Tab-separated table of C-alpha atoms in Angstrom:
chain	number	residue	atom	x	y	z
D	1	MET	CA	-18.465	39.877	-5.373
D	2	THR	CA	-17.379	37.740	-2.399
D	3	ALA	CA	-13.861	36.253	-2.134
D	4	PRO	CA	-13.579	32.585	-3.160
D	5	ASN	CA	-14.158	30.118	-0.310
D	6	THR	CA	-10.757	28.579	0.466
D	7	ASP	CA	-12.342	25.331	1.787
D	8	TYR	CA	-13.991	24.589	-1.524
D	9	LEU	CA	-10.935	25.677	-3.528
D	10	ILE	CA	-8.905	23.092	-1.642
D	11	ALA	CA	-11.574	20.427	-2.093
D	12	HIS	CA	-11.702	21.072	-5.829
D	13	LEU	CA	-7.902	21.112	-6.069
D	14	GLN	CA	-7.773	17.699	-4.359
D	15	GLU	CA	-10.320	16.306	-6.855
D	16	ARG	CA	-8.241	17.683	-9.701
D	17	LEU	CA	-4.965	16.225	-8.425
D	18	ALA	CA	-6.607	12.782	-8.193
D	19	ALA	CA	-8.252	12.999	-11.608
D	20	GLU	CA	-5.415	14.432	-13.664
D	21	GLU	CA	-2.002	13.144	-14.727
D	22	LEU	CA	-0.611	12.911	-11.175
D	23	GLY	CA	-3.265	10.600	-9.781
D	24	GLU	CA	-2.239	12.066	-6.464
D	25	LEU	CA	-4.227	11.243	-3.317
D	26	GLY	CA	-1.421	11.206	-0.764
D	27	VAL	CA	-0.695	14.912	-0.439
D	28	ARG	CA	-2.177	16.878	2.427
D	29	ILE	CA	-3.542	20.361	1.615
D	30	GLU	CA	-4.724	22.492	4.489
D	31	ALA	CA	-5.718	26.091	5.153
D	32	ARG	CA	-3.425	27.452	7.763
D	33	GLY	CA	-3.281	31.071	8.926
D	34	PRO	CA	-3.669	33.380	5.957
D	35	GLY	CA	-2.568	30.795	3.410
D	36	VAL	CA	-2.436	27.106	2.485
D	37	VAL	CA	0.139	24.463	3.349
D	38	VAL	CA	0.837	21.527	1.036
D	39	THR	CA	2.730	18.547	2.546
D	40	GLY	CA	3.505	15.025	1.547
D	41	THR	CA	5.751	12.709	-0.505
D	42	VAL	CA	5.600	12.339	-4.282
D	43	PRO	CA	7.205	9.613	-6.439
D	44	THR	CA	9.525	11.771	-8.628
D	45	ALA	CA	10.967	15.294	-8.995
D	46	ARG	CA	8.777	15.690	-12.109
D	47	CYS	CA	5.691	14.842	-10.025
D	48	ARG	CA	6.751	17.568	-7.574
D	49	GLU	CA	7.014	20.181	-10.396
D	50	GLU	CA	3.625	19.129	-11.747
D	51	LEU	CA	2.055	19.306	-8.271
D	52	VAL	CA	3.419	22.805	-7.581
D	53	ARG	CA	2.282	23.965	-11.059
D	54	THR	CA	-1.255	22.650	-10.521
D	55	VAL	CA	-1.601	23.989	-6.994
D	56	ASP	CA	-0.260	27.436	-7.942
D	57	GLU	CA	-2.752	27.535	-10.786
D	58	GLU	CA	-5.738	26.452	-8.738
D	59	LEU	CA	-4.894	28.547	-5.684
D	60	ALA	CA	-3.712	31.677	-7.562
D	61	GLY	CA	-3.767	34.685	-5.270
D	62	LEU	CA	-3.335	32.677	-2.079
D	63	THR	CA	-0.057	32.257	-0.203
D	64	VAL	CA	0.951	28.587	-0.551
D	65	ARG	CA	3.765	26.998	1.434
D	66	TYR	CA	5.168	23.704	0.255
D	67	ASP	CA	6.809	20.891	2.224
D	68	ILE	CA	6.989	18.213	-0.471
D	69	VAL	CA	9.544	15.376	-0.344
D	70	VAL	CA	10.462	13.116	-3.233
D	71	ALA	CA	10.306	9.457	-2.201
D	72	GLY	CA	13.610	7.895	-1.165
D	73	THR	CA	14.997	5.330	-3.601
D	74	ALA	CA	18.092	4.168	-1.673
D	75	ALA	CA	18.522	0.617	-0.379
D	76	PRO	CA	17.949	0.307	3.389
D	77	ASP	CA	20.889	0.554	5.802
D	78	LEU	CA	19.782	-2.073	8.300
D	79	PRO	CA	17.222	-4.882	8.456
D	80	GLU	CA	14.681	-5.144	11.302
D	81	GLU	CA	14.708	-8.318	13.402
D	82	VAL	CA	10.989	-9.061	13.901
D	83	THR	CA	10.495	-11.060	17.035
Q	1	MET	CA	16.212	-16.972	9.245
Q	2	ILE	CA	13.944	-15.642	6.534
Q	3	ARG	CA	14.770	-12.259	4.992
Q	4	VAL	CA	11.671	-10.537	3.627
Q	5	ALA	CA	12.144	-7.318	1.588
Q	6	ALA	CA	9.013	-5.252	1.116
Q	7	VAL	CA	7.713	-1.963	-0.281
Q	8	GLY	CA	4.380	-0.571	-1.331
Q	9	ASP	CA	3.085	2.558	-3.044
Q	10	ILE	CA	5.990	2.934	-5.416
Q	11	HIS	CA	3.556	4.638	-7.877
Q	12	LEU	CA	5.717	4.217	-10.941
Q	13	GLY	CA	4.884	6.312	-13.993
Q	14	LEU	CA	6.439	6.818	-17.372
Q	15	ASP	CA	9.001	9.166	-15.739
Q	16	SER	CA	10.083	6.504	-13.184
Q	17	GLU	CA	12.057	4.161	-15.467
Q	18	GLY	CA	15.167	2.841	-13.704
Q	19	LEU	CA	14.589	4.815	-10.522
Q	20	LEU	CA	14.423	1.887	-8.090
Q	21	ARG	CA	16.576	-0.506	-10.092
Q	22	PRO	CA	19.964	0.240	-8.508
Q	23	ALA	CA	18.592	-0.441	-5.018
Q	24	LEU	CA	16.597	-3.471	-6.163
Q	25	GLU	CA	19.699	-5.045	-7.668
Q	26	THR	CA	21.167	-5.307	-4.163
Q	27	LEU	CA	18.270	-7.661	-3.123
Q	28	PRO	CA	20.050	-11.007	-3.713
Q	29	ASP	CA	22.631	-9.957	-1.051
Q	30	CYS	CA	20.158	-8.936	1.622
Q	31	ALA	CA	16.817	-10.675	1.048
Q	32	ASP	CA	15.198	-14.007	0.118
Q	33	LEU	CA	12.085	-12.552	-1.466
Q	34	LEU	CA	10.553	-9.185	-2.351
Q	35	LEU	CA	6.906	-8.393	-1.517
Q	36	LEU	CA	5.084	-5.505	-3.179
Q	37	ALA	CA	2.166	-4.087	-1.192
Q	38	GLY	CA	0.128	-2.546	-4.036
Q	39	ASP	CA	-0.115	0.861	-5.733
Q	40	LEU	CA	2.690	-0.099	-8.026
Q	41	THR	CA	1.360	2.341	-10.666
Q	42	ARG	CA	-0.297	5.758	-10.615
Q	43	HIS	CA	-3.381	5.033	-12.777
Q	44	GLY	CA	-3.272	1.271	-13.392
Q	45	THR	CA	-2.551	1.533	-17.109
Q	46	PRO	CA	-0.760	-1.249	-18.991
Q	47	GLU	CA	1.968	1.283	-19.965
Q	48	GLU	CA	2.669	2.043	-16.278
Q	49	ALA	CA	2.554	-1.622	-15.477
Q	50	ARG	CA	5.244	-2.234	-18.116
Q	51	VAL	CA	7.472	0.245	-16.259
Q	52	VAL	CA	6.930	-1.743	-13.075
Q	53	ALA	CA	7.577	-5.007	-14.970
Q	54	ARG	CA	10.907	-3.788	-16.327
Q	55	GLU	CA	11.911	-2.545	-12.869
Q	56	MET	CA	11.116	-5.923	-11.256
Q	57	ALA	CA	12.236	-8.366	-13.973
Q	58	GLY	CA	15.177	-10.706	-13.350
Q	59	LEU	CA	15.991	-9.447	-9.833
Q	60	GLY	CA	17.362	-12.807	-8.624
Q	61	VAL	CA	14.780	-13.173	-5.843
Q	62	PRO	CA	11.081	-14.180	-6.098
Q	63	VAL	CA	8.833	-11.125	-6.393
Q	64	ILE	CA	5.295	-11.403	-5.074
Q	65	ALA	CA	2.722	-8.592	-5.243
Q	66	VAL	CA	-0.817	-7.519	-4.559
Q	67	LEU	CA	-2.439	-4.697	-6.484
Q	68	GLY	CA	-3.628	-1.450	-4.867
Q	69	ASN	CA	-6.488	0.953	-5.584
Q	70	HIS	CA	-4.335	2.999	-7.987
Q	71	ASP	CA	-3.670	-0.217	-9.993
Q	72	HIS	CA	-7.462	-0.485	-10.449
Q	73	HIS	CA	-8.058	3.095	-11.508
Q	74	ASP	CA	-7.938	2.443	-15.264
Q	75	GLU	CA	-10.355	-0.465	-14.709
Q	76	GLN	CA	-8.127	-3.120	-16.209
Q	77	PRO	CA	-6.486	-4.868	-13.284
Q	78	GLU	CA	-6.421	-8.111	-15.257
Q	79	ARG	CA	-4.129	-6.515	-17.847
Q	80	VAL	CA	-1.896	-4.999	-15.142
Q	81	THR	CA	-1.705	-8.405	-13.573
Q	82	ALA	CA	-0.881	-10.061	-16.914
Q	83	VAL	CA	1.963	-7.591	-17.639
Q	84	LEU	CA	3.450	-8.174	-14.217
Q	85	ARG	CA	3.143	-11.948	-14.495
Q	86	GLU	CA	4.929	-11.910	-17.844
Q	87	ALA	CA	7.863	-10.297	-16.039
Q	88	GLY	CA	7.869	-13.114	-13.427
Q	89	VAL	CA	6.027	-11.201	-10.707
Q	90	GLN	CA	3.446	-13.344	-8.870
Q	91	VAL	CA	0.282	-11.341	-8.294
Q	92	LEU	CA	-1.969	-12.577	-5.470
Q	93	GLU	CA	-5.655	-11.908	-4.844
Q	94	GLY	CA	-7.170	-14.208	-2.269
Q	95	GLN	CA	-4.361	-16.618	-3.013
Q	96	GLY	CA	-1.176	-17.884	-1.477
Q	97	THR	CA	2.203	-18.992	-2.777
Q	98	VAL	CA	5.062	-20.918	-1.230
Q	99	VAL	CA	8.739	-19.967	-1.499
Q	100	ASP	CA	11.472	-22.345	-0.472
Q	101	VAL	CA	14.174	-20.526	1.543
Q	102	ASP	CA	17.052	-22.917	2.275
Q	103	GLY	CA	14.618	-25.795	2.929
Q	104	THR	CA	12.107	-23.709	4.889
Q	105	ARG	CA	8.704	-23.317	3.338
Q	106	VAL	CA	7.696	-19.656	3.502
Q	107	GLY	CA	4.044	-18.924	2.644
Q	108	VAL	CA	2.780	-15.576	1.386
Q	109	ALA	CA	-0.967	-14.948	1.279
Q	110	GLY	CA	-2.228	-11.815	-0.425
Q	111	THR	CA	-5.217	-9.665	-1.118
Q	112	LYS	CA	-5.620	-6.026	-2.007
Q	113	GLY	CA	-8.145	-5.764	0.783
Q	114	PHE	CA	-10.473	-2.771	1.093
Q	115	GLY	CA	-11.809	-0.135	3.493
Q	116	GLY	CA	-14.674	-0.193	5.978
Q	117	GLY	CA	-12.953	0.919	9.124
Q	118	PHE	CA	-11.996	-0.520	12.477
Q	119	VAL	CA	-13.795	-2.018	15.421
Q	120	GLY	CA	-16.440	0.375	16.822
Q	121	ARG	CA	-15.787	2.844	14.020
Q	122	CYS	CA	-16.751	0.979	10.874
Q	123	GLY	CA	-19.410	0.592	8.211
Q	124	SER	CA	-21.780	-2.334	8.141
Q	125	GLU	CA	-23.856	-4.219	5.581
Q	126	PHE	CA	-26.897	-2.013	6.094
Q	127	GLY	CA	-29.010	0.424	4.131
Q	128	GLU	CA	-28.355	1.260	0.482
Q	129	PRO	CA	-27.175	-1.461	-1.899
Q	130	MET	CA	-23.915	0.451	-2.515
Q	131	MET	CA	-23.166	0.532	1.169
Q	132	LYS	CA	-23.872	-3.149	1.542
Q	133	GLU	CA	-21.673	-3.956	-1.439
Q	134	PHE	CA	-18.831	-1.796	-0.002
Q	135	ILE	CA	-18.662	-3.898	3.127
Q	136	ARG	CA	-19.367	-7.191	1.364
Q	137	TYR	CA	-16.456	-6.554	-1.001
Q	138	SER	CA	-14.176	-5.843	1.981
Q	139	ARG	CA	-15.383	-9.089	3.623
Q	140	ARG	CA	-14.733	-11.088	0.433
Q	141	CYS	CA	-11.160	-9.813	0.334
Q	142	ALA	CA	-10.645	-10.716	3.984
Q	143	ASP	CA	-12.224	-14.173	3.525
Q	144	GLY	CA	-9.835	-14.824	0.604
Q	145	LEU	CA	-6.896	-13.875	2.792
Q	146	ARG	CA	-8.002	-16.149	5.642
Q	147	THR	CA	-8.524	-19.109	3.311
Q	148	ALA	CA	-5.164	-18.513	1.664
Q	149	LEU	CA	-3.383	-18.375	5.047
Q	150	GLU	CA	-5.120	-21.568	6.192
Q	151	ASP	CA	-4.153	-23.320	2.956
Q	152	LEU	CA	-0.527	-22.311	3.514
Q	153	ALA	CA	-0.602	-23.801	7.030
Q	154	GLY	CA	-1.939	-27.013	5.508
Q	155	LYS	CA	0.978	-27.032	3.052
Q	156	GLY	CA	3.490	-27.055	5.971
Q	157	CYS	CA	4.638	-23.500	5.766
Q	158	GLY	CA	6.642	-22.778	8.907
Q	159	THR	CA	6.497	-19.024	8.268
Q	160	ARG	CA	3.529	-17.165	6.826
Q	161	VAL	CA	3.324	-13.575	5.694
Q	162	ALA	CA	0.054	-11.714	4.992
Q	163	LEU	CA	0.393	-9.181	2.216
Q	164	THR	CA	-2.278	-6.509	1.650
Q	165	HIS	CA	-2.582	-3.009	0.275
Q	166	PHE	CA	-5.200	-1.691	2.728
Q	167	SER	CA	-4.330	-1.720	6.393
Q	168	PRO	CA	-5.550	-4.404	8.855
Q	169	VAL	CA	-5.068	-2.151	11.888
Q	170	PRO	CA	-5.388	1.559	12.839
Q	171	ASP	CA	-1.929	1.582	14.543
Q	172	THR	CA	-0.020	2.074	11.252
Q	173	LEU	CA	-2.357	4.841	10.130
Q	174	ALA	CA	-1.181	7.244	12.864
Q	175	GLY	CA	-0.411	10.478	11.109
Q	176	GLU	CA	-3.341	10.200	8.728
Q	177	PRO	CA	-6.461	12.278	9.436
Q	178	LEU	CA	-8.768	10.208	11.685
Q	179	GLU	CA	-11.734	11.042	9.499
Q	180	ILE	CA	-10.352	8.996	6.578
Q	181	TYR	CA	-9.408	5.830	8.522
Q	182	PRO	CA	-12.484	3.923	7.155
Q	183	PHE	CA	-11.083	4.484	3.649
Q	184	LEU	CA	-7.636	3.215	4.643
Q	185	GLY	CA	-8.354	-0.263	5.980
Q	186	SER	CA	-10.608	-2.757	7.701
Q	187	TYR	CA	-10.541	-4.765	10.878
Q	188	LEU	CA	-11.783	-7.695	8.820
Q	189	LEU	CA	-8.236	-8.161	7.411
Q	190	ALA	CA	-6.802	-8.281	10.959
Q	191	GLU	CA	-9.494	-10.716	12.066
Q	192	ALA	CA	-8.624	-12.958	9.128
Q	193	MET	CA	-4.916	-12.915	10.107
Q	194	ASP	CA	-5.651	-13.546	13.769
Q	195	THR	CA	-8.015	-16.365	12.938
Q	196	ALA	CA	-5.768	-18.184	10.442
Q	197	GLY	CA	-2.435	-17.176	12.030
Q	198	ALA	CA	0.420	-15.207	10.446
Q	199	ASP	CA	3.972	-14.274	11.456
Q	200	LEU	CA	4.038	-10.833	9.773
Q	201	ALA	CA	1.538	-8.555	8.047
Q	202	LEU	CA	2.708	-6.056	5.448
Q	203	HIS	CA	0.559	-3.312	3.880
Q	204	GLY	CA	0.779	0.074	2.208
Q	205	HIS	CA	-1.830	2.698	1.170
Q	206	ALA	CA	-1.334	5.084	4.096
Q	207	HIS	CA	1.409	7.458	2.962
Q	208	LEU	CA	1.197	9.612	6.077
Q	209	GLY	CA	1.003	6.702	8.510
Q	210	THR	CA	3.670	5.000	10.567
Q	211	GLU	CA	5.615	1.779	10.099
Q	212	HIS	CA	4.898	-0.256	13.194
Q	213	GLY	CA	1.661	-1.824	14.492
Q	214	MET	CA	0.164	-5.080	15.751
Q	215	THR	CA	-3.152	-6.885	15.427
Q	216	SER	CA	-5.095	-7.524	18.601
Q	217	GLY	CA	-4.115	-11.196	18.206
Q	218	GLY	CA	-0.403	-10.278	18.221
Q	219	VAL	CA	0.598	-10.358	14.541
Q	220	PRO	CA	3.300	-7.732	13.878
Q	221	VAL	CA	2.088	-5.245	11.216
Q	222	ARG	CA	4.386	-3.065	9.070
Q	223	ASN	CA	3.244	-0.211	6.820
Q	224	VAL	CA	5.796	-0.388	4.011
Q	225	ALA	CA	4.442	2.451	1.880
Q	226	GLN	CA	7.490	3.997	0.262
Q	227	PRO	CA	6.717	7.515	1.661
Q	228	VAL	CA	6.663	5.934	5.164
Q	229	ILE	CA	9.813	3.824	4.998
Q	230	ARG	CA	11.617	6.452	2.858
Q	231	ARG	CA	13.646	3.753	1.110
Q	232	ALA	CA	13.346	1.616	-2.014
Q	233	PHE	CA	12.348	-1.219	0.333
Q	234	HIS	CA	12.796	-2.438	3.919
Q	235	VAL	CA	14.055	-5.850	5.034
Q	236	TYR	CA	12.493	-7.800	7.875
Q	237	HIS	CA	14.232	-10.846	9.387
Q	238	LEU	CA	11.916	-13.578	10.635
Q	239	SER	CA	13.042	-16.669	12.558
Q	240	GLY	CA	11.793	-19.502	10.391
Q	241	ARG	CA	9.981	-22.359	12.106
Q	242	ALA	CA	10.231	-25.878	10.779
Q	243	GLY	CA	7.039	-27.757	9.961
Q	244	GLY	CA	3.460	-26.487	9.909
Q	245	SER	CA	2.937	-23.125	11.504
Q	246	GLN	CA	0.288	-22.936	14.121
Q	247	LEU	CA	-3.253	-21.824	13.665
Q	248	ALA	CA	-4.298	-19.287	16.272
Q	249	THR	CA	-6.600	-20.726	18.865
Q	250	PRO	CA	-9.787	-18.843	19.802
Q	251	ALA	CA	-8.085	-17.903	23.099
Q	252	ASP	CA	-5.153	-16.408	21.146
Q	253	VAL	CA	-7.529	-14.334	19.072
Q	254	ALA	CA	-9.444	-13.155	22.088
Q	255	GLY	CA	-6.234	-12.441	24.019
């Protein structure tokens, strides 16, 4: 039996993330070196947990590195003067 | 001076209740209006729209929105729109609205917009019916925006803002994979803005993009997707002009 093709695993994972509860299309998932890197910004800490759970499940057996930020909700410090 | 607050892609879900509210409640001190550049929900369900409605209700400044592709996913954008309107949010699609800011008429024209790509790297109305409809839909959105901007000029708006979800320019997509640019915006939106004239263009959709760009006709463009601005909103100060704002001349557009 051949090892699963990482390219298609990632493609199917992206389809699943869009279709399921997260409705997530804004996260980047790329094969890098021996593993996979997941980067992006999600709306809430709960979304981050759900994302990690889904990715770990779909890419079980692969080394996955995460760089996921929860969107900032603070008011801005300074306005921009648009000229 | 006109103070325009804006954010897009807030993607509120049932776990987002109250998340943006503390920042939004500072708006009356720092902005004259709040513009929402689409993708207010995750799946476009009425339940998610109600979370958005509660977050945006009674903020003390006018709130004007366009929907995004996520707000269409559940295929009931009319219900999403109705829920938001009940909370006092104006939802634009090929329409404009006028806000009075200390005697200055500020016009906001909005459309969700759509993809298709940018000059020299775009789809065209050719081939399969689905492909033709893809581009025709994008064109209809852009035409609606142009008409709305022209109407606002006719109504004496000294300052006009174009609000979209999809991007009018590739500049603000920098950071996104080049291969998906045609799904992130269309030059037809920029052409509409450059033809009708606008003082600022705001959009979302491209989470990995960058904030600053400009149309080839010189309209400043800002990608206000929340993952890009990393705040609850950003505020842009525009110097308001009295009287009717100018329509771009063909030379301006070409230049």
